[in-house]
Coordinates of C-alpha atoms in Angstrom, one line a residue:
Chain P
X1 CA 6.9 -17.1 19.7
X2 CA 6.8 -18.1 23.4
X3 CA 10.5 -18.9 23.5
X4 CA 11.5 -15.7 21.5
X5 CA 9.2 -13.7 23.9
X6 CA 11.1 -15.3 26.7
X7 CA 14.2 -14.8 25.5
X8 CA 13.8 -11.0 24.7
X9 CA 12.9 -10.7 28.4
X10 CA 15.9 -12.2 29.8
X11 CA 18.2 -10.1 27.1
X12 CA 16.6 -7.0 26.7
X13 CA 14.2 -6.9 29.8
X14 CA 11.0 -6.5 27.7
X15 CA 8.1 -5.4 29.5
X16 CA 4.2 -5.2 28.7
X17 CA 3.9 -8.4 26.8
X18 CA 0.9 -8.4 24.6
X19 CA 0.5 -11.7 22.4
X20 CA -2.4 -10.2 20.1
X21 CA -2.7 -13.3 17.9
X22 CA -1.1 -16.2 16.9
X23 CA 1.7 -14.7 14.7
X24 CA 2.0 -11.2 16.0
X25 CA 3.2 -9.9 19.7
X26 CA 3.8 -6.8 21.1
X27 CA 6.7 -5.8 23.6
X28 CA 7.9 -2.5 25.1
X29 CA 11.6 -1.9 25.3
X30 CA 14.0 0.9 26.5
X31 CA 14.9 3.4 24.2
X32 CA 18.6 2.3 24.6
X33 CA 18.1 -1.2 24.3
X34 CA 15.4 -0.8 20.9
X35 CA 17.8 -0.8 18.3
X36 CA 20.4 -3.7 19.8
X37 CA 17.2 -5.4 20.3
X38 CA 15.8 -5.3 16.6
X39 CA 19.7 -5.9 15.6
X40 CA 19.8 -9.3 17.6
X41 CA 16.1 -10.3 16.0
X42 CA 17.2 -9.3 12.4
X43 CA 20.5 -11.0 12.6
X44 CA 20.5 -13.9 15.0
X45 CA 16.5 -14.8 15.2
X46 CA 15.4 -14.4 11.3
X47 CA 13.3 -11.6 11.7
X48 CA 14.7 -9.9 8.6
X49 CA 11.7 -8.2 7.1
X50 CA 10.8 -4.7 8.2
X51 CA 7.1 -4.3 8.1
X52 CA 6.5 -0.7 9.3
X53 CA 7.9 2.0 11.7
X54 CA 5.5 4.6 12.7
X55 CA 4.5 6.7 15.9
X56 CA 2.0 7.5 18.1
X57 CA 1.5 11.0 20.0
X58 CA 0.6 10.3 23.7
X59 CA 0.2 14.1 24.1
X60 CA -1.6 13.6 27.6
X61 CA 2.0 11.6 28.9
X62 CA 4.4 14.0 27.0
X63 CA 5.5 10.7 25.1
X64 CA 5.8 9.4 21.6
X65 CA 5.4 5.5 21.2
X66 CA 7.7 4.4 18.1
X67 CA 6.4 1.1 16.9
X68 CA 8.9 -1.2 15.0
X69 CA 7.1 -4.0 13.5
X70 CA 9.3 -6.8 12.4
X71 CA 8.7 -9.9 10.4
X72 CA 9.9 -13.7 10.3
X73 CA 9.2 -14.8 6.7
X74 CA 10.0 -18.3 7.5
X75 CA 8.0 -18.7 10.8
X76 CA 5.6 -16.6 9.6
X77 CA 5.7 -14.3 13.3
X78 CA 5.6 -10.8 13.7
X79 CA 6.8 -8.7 16.8
X80 CA 6.1 -5.1 17.1
X81 CA 8.5 -3.3 19.5
X82 CA 7.1 -0.2 21.4
X83 CA 9.6 2.4 22.1
X84 CA 8.6 5.3 24.4
X85 CA 10.6 8.5 23.9
X86 CA 10.2 12.2 25.3
X87 CA 8.2 14.5 23.2
X88 CA 10.5 17.5 23.7
X89 CA 13.3 17.5 21.6
X90 CA 12.3 13.9 20.2
X91 CA 15.4 11.9 18.9
X92 CA 15.6 8.4 18.1
X93 CA 18.9 6.2 17.0
X94 CA 18.8 5.9 13.5
X95 CA 18.3 2.1 12.2
X96 CA 19.3 2.6 8.2
X97 CA 22.3 0.8 8.7
X98 CA 19.6 -2.3 9.3
X99 CA 17.5 -1.8 6.2
X100 CA 17.7 0.2 3.1
X101 CA 14.0 1.0 3.4
X102 CA 13.7 2.0 6.6
X103 CA 15.2 5.7 5.9
X104 CA 11.9 6.5 4.0
X105 CA 10.1 5.8 7.3
X106 CA 12.5 7.9 9.4
X107 CA 12.2 10.7 7.0
X108 CA 8.3 10.8 7.2
X109 CA 8.3 10.5 10.7
X110 CA 10.7 13.6 11.1
X111 CA 8.6 15.4 8.8
X112 CA 5.2 14.6 10.3
X113 CA 6.0 14.0 13.8
X114 CA 9.3 16.4 14.1
X115 CA 11.2 13.2 15.3
X116 CA 14.9 13.1 14.9
X117 CA 17.1 10.4 13.4
X118 CA 20.4 12.0 13.4
X119 CA 22.5 10.3 10.5
X120 CA 19.7 8.8 8.7
X121 CA 20.1 9.6 4.9
X122 CA 18.1 12.5 3.2
X123 CA 16.4 12.9 7.2
X124 CA 16.1 16.8 6.9
X125 CA 14.7 16.7 3.3
X126 CA 10.8 17.1 2.8
X127 CA 9.3 14.1 2.1
X128 CA 5.7 14.8 1.5
X129 CA 5.0 18.4 2.5
X130 CA 6.7 20.8 0.9
X131 CA 7.8 24.5 2.2
X132 CA 5.9 23.5 5.7
X133 CA 6.6 26.2 8.5
X134 CA 3.7 25.0 10.9
X135 CA 4.5 22.3 13.6
X136 CA 4.5 18.9 12.3
X137 CA 1.0 18.2 11.3
X138 CA 0.6 14.6 12.6
X139 CA 1.2 15.7 16.2
X140 CA -1.8 15.5 18.4
X141 CA -1.6 19.5 19.2
X142 CA -1.5 20.4 15.5
X143 CA -5.6 21.2 14.8
X144 CA -6.4 20.4 11.1
X145 CA -9.9 22.3 11.4
X146 CA -7.9 25.9 12.6
X147 CA -5.0 25.1 10.1
X148 CA -7.9 25.2 7.3
X149 CA -10.1 27.9 8.7
X150 CA -6.6 30.2 9.0
X151 CA -5.3 29.1 5.8
X152 CA -8.0 28.6 3.3
X153 CA -10.3 31.7 1.8
X154 CA -14.0 31.0 3.6
X155 CA -16.0 29.5 1.0
X156 CA -19.9 30.1 1.7
X157 CA -22.0 27.2 1.8
X158 CA -24.2 26.2 -1.3
X159 CA -27.3 28.7 -1.9
X160 CA -30.5 26.7 -1.4
X161 CA -34.2 27.6 -1.9
X162 CA -37.2 26.3 -0.4
X163 CA -39.0 25.3 -4.0
X164 CA -42.6 26.7 -3.4
X165 CA -41.4 30.0 -2.2
X166 CA -39.0 30.1 -5.2
X167 CA -41.7 29.3 -7.7
X168 CA -44.0 31.9 -6.3
X169 CA -41.6 34.7 -6.5
X170 CA -40.7 33.8 -9.9
X171 CA -44.5 33.2 -11.3
X172 CA -46.1 35.8 -9.1
X173 CA -43.5 38.4 -8.4
X174 CA -45.9 41.3 -7.3
X175 CA -47.9 39.3 -4.8
Chain U
X1 CA 21.9 -10.9 -40.5
X2 CA 22.0 -11.1 -37.0
X3 CA 19.2 -8.8 -35.7
X4 CA 19.9 -9.2 -31.9
X5 CA 23.3 -7.7 -32.0
X6 CA 21.7 -5.0 -34.4
X7 CA 19.5 -3.9 -31.4
X8 CA 21.5 -4.4 -28.8
X9 CA 22.5 -1.6 -26.6
X10 CA 26.0 -1.2 -25.1
X11 CA 25.8 -4.0 -22.1
X12 CA 28.5 -2.7 -19.9
X13 CA 26.9 0.7 -18.7
X14 CA 27.5 -0.4 -14.9
X15 CA 31.3 0.8 -14.7
X16 CA 30.0 4.6 -15.2
X17 CA 29.8 7.0 -13.5
X18 CA 31.7 6.2 -10.9
X19 CA 30.5 5.5 -7.4
X20 CA 31.4 6.5 -4.0
X21 CA 32.4 4.4 -1.1
X22 CA 28.6 4.2 -0.1
X23 CA 27.9 3.1 -3.5
X24 CA 26.3 6.2 -4.8
X25 CA 27.0 7.7 -8.0
X26 CA 29.6 10.8 -7.9
X27 CA 27.7 13.5 -10.0
X28 CA 29.1 16.9 -10.9
X29 CA 26.4 18.9 -12.6
X30 CA 28.9 21.4 -13.4
X31 CA 30.9 19.5 -15.6
X32 CA 27.6 19.7 -18.1
X33 CA 27.8 16.0 -18.8
X34 CA 24.5 15.8 -16.7
X35 CA 21.2 16.8 -17.1
X36 CA 18.3 17.1 -14.5
X37 CA 14.9 15.5 -16.3
X38 CA 11.2 15.2 -14.4
X39 CA 9.5 12.6 -15.2
X40 CA 6.0 13.2 -13.5
X41 CA 3.5 14.6 -11.8
X42 CA 2.0 15.0 -15.3
X43 CA 3.1 12.3 -17.6
X44 CA 1.6 9.2 -18.9
X45 CA 4.4 7.2 -17.7
X46 CA 3.9 7.7 -14.5
X47 CA 1.6 5.4 -12.1
X48 CA -0.5 8.6 -10.9
X49 CA 0.2 11.5 -8.9
X50 CA 3.9 11.4 -8.1
X51 CA 7.3 12.3 -9.9
X52 CA 10.4 11.1 -10.5
X53 CA 13.7 13.5 -10.6
X54 CA 15.8 12.0 -12.8
X55 CA 19.7 13.0 -13.5
X56 CA 20.5 11.4 -16.5
X57 CA 23.8 11.4 -18.5
X58 CA 23.0 11.0 -22.4
X59 CA 20.1 8.4 -22.4
X60 CA 21.0 6.6 -19.3
X61 CA 19.7 7.5 -15.6
X62 CA 22.3 7.7 -13.1
X63 CA 20.4 8.8 -10.2
X64 CA 16.7 9.1 -9.3
X65 CA 14.7 10.5 -6.5
X66 CA 10.9 9.9 -6.0
X67 CA 8.8 13.2 -4.9
X68 CA 5.3 12.2 -3.5
X69 CA 2.9 14.6 -1.8
X70 CA 0.6 15.7 -4.7
X71 CA -1.9 13.9 -3.4
X72 CA -1.5 14.3 0.2
X73 CA -4.9 14.7 2.1
X74 CA -3.6 13.7 5.6
X75 CA -6.1 10.7 5.9
X76 CA -4.3 9.3 8.9
X77 CA -4.8 12.6 10.6
X78 CA -8.3 13.1 9.5
X79 CA -9.3 9.5 11.0
X80 CA -8.0 10.4 14.5
X81 CA -10.8 13.1 14.3
X82 CA -13.8 10.7 13.3
X83 CA -15.7 7.9 14.8
X84 CA -15.2 4.4 13.4
X85 CA -17.8 4.4 11.1
X86 CA -16.7 7.9 9.6
X87 CA -13.2 6.6 8.6
X88 CA -14.9 4.5 6.0
X89 CA -15.4 6.9 3.7
X90 CA -11.8 8.8 3.9
X91 CA -10.1 5.0 4.3
X92 CA -10.9 3.5 1.0
X93 CA -9.5 6.4 -0.8
X94 CA -6.2 5.5 0.3
X95 CA -5.6 3.3 -2.9
X96 CA -8.2 4.6 -5.5
X97 CA -7.7 1.4 -7.7
X98 CA -8.1 -1.0 -5.4
X99 CA -10.4 0.2 -2.4
X100 CA -11.7 -3.2 -1.4
X101 CA -8.6 -4.3 0.8
X102 CA -8.6 -0.7 2.6
X103 CA -12.3 -1.7 3.6
X104 CA -11.3 -5.0 4.6
X105 CA -8.3 -4.0 7.0
X106 CA -10.1 -1.3 8.6
X107 CA -13.2 -3.5 9.4
X108 CA -10.9 -6.0 10.9
X109 CA -8.9 -3.8 12.8
X110 CA -12.2 -2.6 14.6
X111 CA -13.8 -6.3 14.7
X112 CA -10.4 -7.7 16.1
X113 CA -10.0 -4.6 18.8
X114 CA -13.8 -5.0 20.0
X115 CA -14.1 -8.8 19.8
X116 CA -16.6 -9.3 16.9
X117 CA -17.1 -12.8 14.8
X118 CA -18.0 -12.2 11.4
X119 CA -20.8 -14.9 10.0
X120 CA -19.4 -17.4 7.8
X121 CA -21.7 -15.9 4.9
X122 CA -20.2 -12.6 5.2
X123 CA -16.9 -13.7 5.3
X124 CA -17.5 -15.7 1.7
X125 CA -18.9 -12.5 0.4
X126 CA -15.7 -10.5 1.7
X127 CA -13.3 -13.2 0.1
X128 CA -15.5 -12.7 -3.5
X129 CA -15.5 -8.7 -3.3
X130 CA -11.7 -8.9 -2.4
X131 CA -10.9 -11.2 -5.2
X132 CA -13.4 -9.0 -7.6
X133 CA -10.9 -6.2 -6.9
X134 CA -8.1 -7.9 -7.5
X135 CA -9.4 -8.9 -11.1
X136 CA -10.5 -5.6 -11.9
X137 CA -7.2 -4.2 -11.3
X138 CA -5.4 -7.1 -13.0
X139 CA -7.7 -6.4 -15.9
X140 CA -5.9 -3.6 -16.7
X141 CA -2.5 -3.8 -14.9
X142 CA -1.6 -6.8 -17.1
X143 CA -1.7 -5.3 -20.3
X144 CA -0.3 -2.1 -18.8
X145 CA 3.0 -3.4 -18.7
X146 CA 3.0 -3.5 -22.5
X147 CA 1.4 -0.3 -22.7
X148 CA 4.5 1.2 -21.2
X149 CA 6.3 0.2 -24.3
X150 CA 3.7 1.7 -26.5
X151 CA 1.6 -1.7 -26.9
X152 CA -1.7 -0.1 -26.1
X153 CA -4.4 -2.3 -27.6
X154 CA -4.2 -5.3 -24.3
X155 CA -5.3 -2.2 -22.3
X156 CA -8.1 -1.6 -24.3
X157 CA -9.8 -5.0 -24.2
X158 CA -8.9 -5.4 -20.3
X159 CA -10.4 -1.8 -19.7
X160 CA -13.6 -2.9 -21.8
X161 CA -14.1 -6.1 -19.2
X162 CA -13.2 -4.3 -16.5
X163 CA -16.1 -2.2 -17.1
X164 CA -18.2 -5.3 -17.3
X165 CA -16.9 -6.2 -14.0
X166 CA -17.7 -3.0 -12.5
X167 CA -21.0 -3.5 -13.7
X168 CA -21.1 -6.4 -11.2
X169 CA -19.9 -4.1 -8.3
X170 CA -22.5 -2.1 -9.2
X171 CA -25.1 -4.5 -8.7
X172 CA -23.6 -6.1 -5.7
X173 CA -22.7 -3.0 -3.7
X174 CA -24.4 -0.1 -5.3
X175 CA -20.9 1.7 -6.1
X176 CA -18.9 1.4 -9.1
X177 CA -15.3 2.6 -8.4
X178 CA -16.1 3.0 -4.4
X179 CA -17.8 0.2 -2.7
X180 CA -18.1 0.6 1.2
X181 CA -19.4 -3.2 1.0
X182 CA -17.4 -4.7 3.7
X183 CA -18.4 -2.7 7.2
X184 CA -17.7 -3.8 10.8
X185 CA -19.6 -6.9 11.6
X186 CA -20.2 -8.4 8.2
X187 CA -21.3 -6.9 4.3
X188 CA -23.9 -4.8 3.3
X189 CA -25.8 -7.5 1.4
X190 CA -26.2 -10.8 -0.1
X191 CA -25.7 -11.4 -4.0
X192 CA -28.4 -10.2 -6.1
X193 CA -30.6 -12.5 -8.2
X194 CA -28.8 -13.9 -11.2
X195 CA -25.3 -12.7 -10.2
X196 CA -23.5 -15.8 -10.5
X197 CA -24.7 -16.2 -14.1
X198 CA -23.7 -13.1 -15.2
X199 CA -20.1 -13.1 -13.3
X200 CA -19.7 -16.2 -15.2
X201 CA -20.3 -14.7 -18.5
X202 CA -17.5 -12.3 -17.6
X203 CA -15.1 -14.9 -16.3
X204 CA -15.7 -16.4 -19.9
X205 CA -14.5 -12.9 -21.6
X206 CA -11.6 -13.0 -18.9
X207 CA -10.3 -16.6 -20.1
X208 CA -10.3 -15.5 -23.9
X209 CA -8.6 -12.3 -23.0
X210 CA -6.2 -14.2 -20.7
X211 CA -5.3 -16.2 -24.5
X212 CA -5.5 -13.4 -26.6
X213 CA -3.0 -11.2 -24.0
X214 CA -0.5 -14.1 -23.8
X215 CA -0.3 -14.2 -27.9
X216 CA 0.1 -10.3 -27.6
X217 CA 2.6 -9.7 -24.9
X218 CA 4.2 -12.5 -23.8
X219 CA 5.0 -13.8 -27.2
X220 CA 5.8 -10.5 -28.8
X221 CA 9.5 -10.3 -29.9
X222 CA 9.5 -6.3 -28.9
X223 CA 8.4 -6.7 -25.7
X224 CA 10.4 -9.8 -24.8
X225 CA 13.2 -7.5 -26.3
X226 CA 12.8 -4.7 -23.8
X227 CA 11.3 -6.7 -20.7
X228 CA 13.6 -9.6 -20.5
X229 CA 16.6 -8.7 -18.1
X230 CA 15.3 -5.3 -17.4
X231 CA 15.4 -4.1 -13.6
X232 CA 16.2 -7.4 -12.0
X233 CA 15.8 -7.3 -8.3
X234 CA 18.3 -9.8 -6.5
X235 CA 16.9 -11.9 -3.8
X236 CA 18.8 -10.2 -1.1
X237 CA 17.3 -7.0 -1.8
X238 CA 13.4 -8.6 -0.8
X239 CA 13.9 -7.6 2.9
X240 CA 16.3 -5.0 2.6
X241 CA 14.3 -2.8 0.1
X242 CA 10.7 -4.2 1.7
X243 CA 9.6 -6.0 -1.5
X244 CA 6.2 -7.8 -1.6
X245 CA 3.7 -9.6 -3.4
X246 CA 4.2 -10.2 -7.2
X247 CA 7.8 -8.4 -7.5
X248 CA 8.9 -10.7 -4.6
X249 CA 7.4 -13.9 -6.1
X250 CA 9.2 -13.1 -9.6
X251 CA 12.2 -13.3 -7.7
X252 CA 11.5 -16.7 -6.2
X253 CA 10.7 -15.6 -2.8
X254 CA 6.8 -16.9 -2.0
X255 CA 5.4 -13.7 -0.3
X256 CA 1.3 -14.2 -0.6
X257 CA -0.5 -13.4 2.5
X258 CA -3.3 -15.6 1.2
X259 CA -1.0 -18.3 1.6
X260 CA 1.4 -17.5 4.2
X261 CA -1.5 -16.1 6.6
X262 CA -4.8 -17.3 5.5
X263 CA -7.5 -14.7 6.1
X264 CA -11.3 -15.3 5.3
X265 CA -12.1 -18.1 3.5
X266 CA -8.9 -18.6 1.9
X267 CA -7.7 -21.6 3.7
X268 CA -10.6 -23.5 2.1
X269 CA -9.8 -22.5 -1.3
X270 CA -7.4 -24.5 -3.7
X271 CA -4.6 -22.3 -5.2
X272 CA -0.9 -22.0 -5.5
X273 CA 0.4 -18.7 -6.2
X274 CA 3.2 -18.6 -9.1
X275 CA 6.5 -17.9 -8.7
X276 CA 9.6 -17.5 -10.8
X277 CA 13.1 -16.8 -10.7
X278 CA 14.0 -14.5 -13.4
X279 CA 13.0 -11.6 -11.4
X280 CA 12.7 -9.0 -14.3
X281 CA 10.2 -6.8 -15.8
X282 CA 9.0 -9.8 -17.9
X283 CA 9.2 -12.0 -14.7
X284 CA 6.8 -9.7 -12.7
X285 CA 4.8 -9.2 -15.6
X286 CA 4.4 -13.0 -15.9
X287 CA 3.2 -13.6 -12.3
X288 CA 0.6 -11.0 -12.7
X289 CA -0.7 -13.3 -15.5
X290 CA -0.7 -15.8 -13.8
X291 CA -2.4 -14.2 -10.8
X292 CA -5.2 -12.9 -13.1
X293 CA -5.7 -16.6 -14.3
X294 CA -5.7 -17.5 -9.8
X295 CA -8.1 -14.9 -9.4
X296 CA -10.6 -16.2 -12.2
X297 CA -10.4 -19.5 -10.4
X298 CA -11.0 -18.6 -7.2
X299 CA -14.1 -16.3 -8.1
X300 CA -15.4 -19.6 -9.6
X301 CA -14.5 -21.4 -6.6
X302 CA -15.9 -19.1 -4.2
X303 CA -19.2 -18.9 -6.2
X304 CA -19.0 -22.5 -6.1
X305 CA -18.7 -23.3 -2.4
X306 CA -20.5 -20.1 -0.6
X307 CA -23.9 -20.4 0.8
X308 CA -26.7 -18.6 -1.1
X309 CA -28.0 -17.7 2.1
X310 CA -27.4 -16.7 5.8
X311 CA -26.0 -14.1 8.6
X312 CA -24.5 -11.5 6.7
X313 CA -23.6 -8.7 9.6
X314 CA -23.1 -9.5 13.2
X315 CA -24.5 -7.1 15.4
X316 CA -22.6 -4.0 16.5
X317 CA -23.1 -1.4 19.2
X318 CA -24.8 2.0 17.8
X319 CA -21.9 3.4 15.3
X320 CA -22.2 6.8 16.3
X321 CA -21.5 6.3 20.1
X322 CA -19.1 3.0 19.5
X323 CA -16.4 3.1 22.0
X324 CA -13.4 0.4 21.7
X325 CA -11.1 -0.4 24.4
X326 CA -7.6 0.5 24.7
X327 CA -5.5 -1.8 22.4
X328 CA -3.2 -2.1 19.2
X329 CA -3.1 -4.3 16.3
X330 CA -1.9 -4.8 12.8
X331 CA -4.2 -6.7 10.0
X332 CA -3.0 -7.7 6.7
X333 CA -4.3 -8.8 3.3
X334 CA -2.9 -9.5 0.0
X335 CA -3.7 -6.6 -2.4
X336 CA -2.8 -7.3 -6.1
X337 CA 0.5 -5.3 -5.5
X338 CA 1.5 -7.0 -2.3
X339 CA 0.9 -7.3 1.5
X340 CA -1.4 -4.6 2.6
X341 CA -1.9 -3.8 6.3
X342 CA -2.9 -1.3 8.6
X343 CA -1.7 -0.8 12.3
X344 CA -4.2 0.8 14.4
X345 CA -4.3 1.9 18.2
X346 CA -7.1 2.6 20.0
X347 CA -7.5 4.7 23.6
X348 CA -10.8 3.6 24.8
X349 CA -12.5 6.6 23.1
X350 CA -15.0 7.0 20.3
X351 CA -12.1 7.7 17.5
X352 CA -9.1 5.9 16.6
X353 CA -6.0 6.9 18.5
X354 CA -3.8 6.3 15.2
X355 CA -4.1 4.2 12.1
X356 CA -1.1 3.7 9.9
X357 CA -1.6 2.0 6.5
X358 CA 1.5 0.1 5.0
X359 CA 0.9 -0.4 1.3
X360 CA 3.8 -2.2 -0.7
X361 CA 4.3 1.5 -2.7
X362 CA 5.5 2.5 0.3
X363 CA 8.9 0.8 0.0
X364 CA 8.4 -0.1 -3.8
X365 CA 8.3 3.6 -5.4
X366 CA 10.5 5.1 -2.9
X367 CA 13.9 3.1 -1.8
X368 CA 13.4 0.6 -4.2
X369 CA 12.7 2.4 -7.5
X370 CA 15.7 4.8 -6.6
X371 CA 17.7 2.1 -6.8
X372 CA 16.5 0.2 -9.8
X373 CA 16.4 3.3 -12.1
X374 CA 20.6 3.7 -11.6
X375 CA 21.7 2.8 -14.9
X376 CA 18.6 2.3 -16.4
X377 CA 17.5 3.8 -19.8
X378 CA 15.1 6.7 -19.8
X379 CA 13.0 5.3 -22.0
X380 CA 12.5 2.1 -19.7
X381 CA 11.3 4.2 -16.6
X382 CA 7.8 3.9 -16.8
X383 CA 8.3 0.0 -17.8
X384 CA 10.3 -0.4 -14.5
X385 CA 7.6 1.8 -12.1
X386 CA 4.5 -0.6 -13.7
X387 CA 6.4 -3.2 -12.9
X388 CA 6.7 -2.4 -9.1
X389 CA 2.8 -1.6 -9.6
X390 CA 3.4 1.6 -7.6
X391 CA 0.0 3.1 -6.1
X392 CA 1.1 6.9 -5.0
X393 CA -1.8 7.6 -2.9
X394 CA -0.9 4.7 -0.6
X395 CA 2.7 6.3 0.1
X396 CA 1.6 9.6 1.3
X397 CA -2.2 8.7 2.4

């Protein structure tokens, strides 16, 4: 694990190395070097399996963090590459040529975070939501409470009675 | 008379329809040779709330698209607005059939990021709860494969025993389906008096069930005729399409987190996950049968080795004011369907910054299933889907 991290530092100038546990390390990499790095890890270093691709919204910094987590099944080691991209017109290079499965993650990120991956198959088709017109819902500035208040008909709470008062009104209505 | 020839379909269906340069079939709907057919979302042959948009030519599928979102509740988003302890009732619903791995990975993420050590006894109890969860899933999952070929009897047997396992869950945790037994720091309680004895009685029934289901399914000519050679996953697809757990082991690739990254007490247990190489529906089903057998053995081992008494919960801060330092991690475990992981990012506040759940169905039911269904028969759709054990809630969370 140490050697591969050293190699990544030399080749792709990764920063913010955190070795979270024996088999899992996080690194930050520049947006332009991310796909070459992942390609190198997959083709040359045995990190052949994609564990996940997801995004974290750092609204206050105006950035999205994309996390590509890849796994080396032979050595049981995992590397997660953090890639910071701008929140405005968020776009990232597609990696659908590396794994068949990654197009699904990219399609979901387009829908849920509004991050575009030009060229990725079916990236513009809706995946989970259908006919969604609001801002992408997994962005931090999307307020779920406000959305449900505005979208759904308000439902009154459950009616409750004080048992003693209720029985009294039923049994002695005139008192 | 040679019966095998009588029931054989036309073997070579792969050359039609023609494929384009990207390997996609060339489909002209206006030619009237093709028909759109929806399987799901309300369909007994679909594993939960999802649907498949099939394009068929005769009874042969030429294209399939997976549609999910019928059960989307935005759990990952909701958890960003909840304190860590409030995430539990939400998190467990990410996979309805097997909720315990959800509890475990969420607890383990929180413990890892805040540096909490789980006591020994609690670790044994967690291992037990996870194996019991696997047991109750496989009791329906193994015979469910035959159910897709209209052999529903085994499913009834399995469901009966599963109910007894749910009784054990009820006395251990108070809940039958959702348990919330595993919480940050440990578990909620020790084994009740007489639990091991009652569990052993149930396990004896599972032993009988294993023998009976073997006779019913794996020696059944109809089951074999339909399942052998169906939906073969080549080894090179394992990483390309993201294949995990029993589906990968049926292709001869060892993918079992309990072995590759032992967590909890698995390193102290003696087991060897079954692998085979045929990689068809029959092989995947057989791997699950062996998994069920292994789970029974594991539960016996756990009950024999675990301490009866001891600390079950490490002290934690007040859960309503619990702030976790900035960090990120990924924790995984082996569910009955394969590697089940959670990626959590914290920012120093009392709520998670981001939670992302990654279950095997995410790739199994989408990229892989869409590929496997090409050139399959309509009647085999349910069988192929069940052989991948897809669980829609973990795709759409």
